[in-house]
Short mmCIF file of C-alpha atoms in Angstrom, two decimals:
data_model
loop_
_atom_site.label_atom_id
_atom_site.label_comp_id
_atom_site.label_asym_id
_atom_site.label_seq_id
_atom_site.Cartn_x
_atom_site.Cartn_y
_atom_site.Cartn_z
CA UNK A 778 6.92 17.82 -14.71
CA UNK A 779 4.95 18.58 -11.55
CA UNK A 780 4.99 16.25 -8.57
CA UNK A 781 1.41 17.11 -7.60
CA UNK A 782 -2.02 17.89 -9.02
CA UNK A 783 -3.93 20.83 -7.54
CA UNK A 784 -7.08 22.85 -7.81
CA UNK A 785 -8.44 25.88 -5.99
CA UNK A 786 -11.93 25.93 -4.58
CA UNK A 787 -14.06 28.64 -3.03
CA UNK A 788 -15.62 27.66 0.25
CA UNK A 789 -15.20 27.00 3.92
CA UNK A 790 -11.97 25.15 4.79
CA UNK A 791 -13.61 22.46 6.96
CA UNK A 792 -16.32 21.91 4.35
CA UNK A 793 -13.66 21.42 1.66
CA UNK A 794 -11.84 18.90 3.90
CA UNK A 795 -15.07 16.91 4.17
CA UNK A 796 -15.71 17.18 0.42
CA UNK A 797 -12.16 15.93 -0.16
CA UNK A 798 -12.74 12.91 2.09
CA UNK A 799 -15.96 12.12 0.21
CA UNK A 800 -14.28 12.46 -3.20
CA UNK A 801 -11.43 10.19 -2.11
CA UNK A 802 -13.90 7.59 -0.87
CA UNK A 803 -15.87 7.76 -4.11
CA UNK A 804 -12.63 7.01 -5.99
CA UNK A 805 -11.68 4.02 -3.81
CA UNK A 806 -9.44 5.71 -1.23
CA UNK A 807 -9.76 5.73 2.52
CA UNK A 808 -8.04 8.22 4.80
CA UNK A 809 -5.62 6.33 7.05
CA UNK A 810 -4.01 9.35 8.67
CA UNK A 811 -4.83 12.99 9.18
CA UNK A 812 -2.38 15.65 10.29
CA UNK A 813 -3.67 19.05 11.34
CA UNK A 814 -0.49 21.01 10.62
CA UNK A 815 -1.95 24.26 11.98
CA UNK A 816 -2.76 22.69 15.38
CA UNK A 817 0.50 20.75 15.51
CA UNK A 818 2.69 23.79 14.85
CA UNK A 819 0.78 25.78 17.47
CA UNK A 820 1.08 23.02 20.08
CA UNK A 821 4.67 22.01 19.40
CA UNK A 822 6.46 25.27 18.61
CA UNK A 823 3.92 28.00 19.42
CA UNK A 824 3.70 29.16 15.79
CA UNK A 825 0.56 30.40 14.07
CA UNK A 826 -0.01 28.85 10.63
CA UNK A 827 -2.80 28.84 8.08
CA UNK A 828 -5.32 25.98 8.09
CA UNK A 829 -3.41 23.07 6.51
CA UNK A 830 -4.49 19.45 6.67
CA UNK A 831 -2.58 16.44 5.31
CA UNK A 832 -4.74 13.39 4.56
CA UNK A 833 -2.93 10.07 4.12
CA UNK A 834 -5.05 8.42 1.40
CA UNK A 835 -4.88 4.74 0.56
CA UNK A 836 -6.63 2.55 -1.97
CA UNK A 837 -6.15 -0.88 -0.35
CA UNK A 838 -6.31 -2.86 -3.60
CA UNK A 839 -3.80 -0.60 -5.33
CA UNK A 840 -1.52 -0.48 -2.28
CA UNK A 841 -1.53 -4.28 -2.08
CA UNK A 842 -0.55 -4.53 -5.74
CA UNK A 843 2.29 -2.05 -5.25
CA UNK A 844 3.56 -3.92 -2.19
CA UNK A 845 3.62 -7.16 -4.17
CA UNK A 846 5.69 -5.46 -6.87
CA UNK A 847 8.13 -3.77 -4.52
CA UNK A 848 8.41 -4.78 -0.85
CA UNK A 849 9.94 -1.47 0.30
CA UNK A 850 7.41 0.80 -1.43
CA UNK A 851 5.59 1.13 1.89
CA UNK A 852 8.14 3.84 2.72
CA UNK A 853 6.27 5.98 0.16
CA UNK A 854 2.75 5.14 1.29
CA UNK A 855 0.11 6.41 1.84
CA UNK A 856 -0.48 9.02 -0.84
CA UNK A 857 -0.69 12.51 0.64
CA UNK A 858 -3.60 14.76 -0.21
CA UNK A 859 -3.42 18.27 1.23
CA UNK A 860 -6.09 20.87 1.89
CA UNK A 861 -4.76 24.34 2.65
CA UNK A 862 -6.27 27.77 3.14
CA UNK A 863 -4.98 30.30 0.61
CA UNK A 864 -5.61 34.00 0.08
CA UNK A 865 -7.98 33.13 -2.77
CA UNK A 866 -9.90 30.29 -1.13
CA UNK A 867 -8.94 26.71 -0.44
CA UNK A 868 -6.47 24.61 -2.40
CA UNK A 869 -6.62 20.83 -2.64
CA UNK A 870 -3.60 19.00 -4.00
CA UNK A 871 -2.37 15.42 -4.20
CA UNK A 872 0.97 13.83 -4.81
CA UNK A 873 1.62 12.37 -8.24
CA UNK A 874 2.73 8.88 -7.18
CA UNK A 875 4.59 8.39 -10.47
CA UNK A 876 6.89 11.29 -9.58
CA UNK A 877 8.11 9.57 -6.43
CA UNK A 878 8.10 6.06 -7.90
CA UNK A 879 10.61 7.14 -10.55
CA UNK A 880 13.19 6.76 -7.77
CA UNK A 881 12.60 2.99 -7.91
CA UNK A 882 13.92 1.06 -10.89
CA UNK A 883 10.74 -0.91 -11.53
CA UNK A 884 8.81 -0.12 -14.77
CA UNK A 885 5.80 -2.20 -13.69
CA UNK A 886 5.54 -0.21 -10.45
CA UNK A 887 5.83 3.06 -12.37
CA UNK A 888 2.93 2.06 -14.64
CA UNK A 889 0.91 1.14 -11.56
CA UNK A 890 1.76 4.48 -9.93
CA UNK A 891 0.47 6.29 -13.01
CA UNK A 892 -2.86 4.48 -12.60
CA UNK A 893 -3.02 5.42 -8.92
CA UNK A 894 -2.22 9.01 -9.91
CA UNK A 895 -5.08 9.04 -12.40
CA UNK A 896 -7.47 8.01 -9.62
CA UNK A 897 -6.09 10.65 -7.23
CA UNK A 898 -6.33 13.31 -9.94
CA UNK A 899 -9.96 12.35 -10.54
CA UNK A 900 -10.67 12.60 -6.80
CA UNK A 901 -9.10 16.06 -6.59
CA UNK A 902 -11.12 17.22 -9.59
CA UNK A 903 -14.30 15.86 -7.98
CA UNK A 904 -13.94 17.94 -4.80
#
């Protein structure tokens, strides 16, 4: 079982980041955080790295439901969606929330995480 869903896309890295944001929004997610890994590694440790952006995506309604089911689930939020430059183009991938929620003994939360994962998967496919 994979812990993420991915697809490769041809195109400009920054354009794919913007398309990813738009697809997430269309599927009910906002981007709460954004980490430019390439810039961070250069600034903090002087290392060159490929373009790599981590978007912290959150669907407020779904997050609220999860928090009502499990008060400590916030340690696993938001859902990370990554855009990275590859040799063959640009890859977009998102966490499968059900993979991480299996660590919590709560069947209702696991079912909810599967639903969130379906929405994230649809967003990734829509990029």
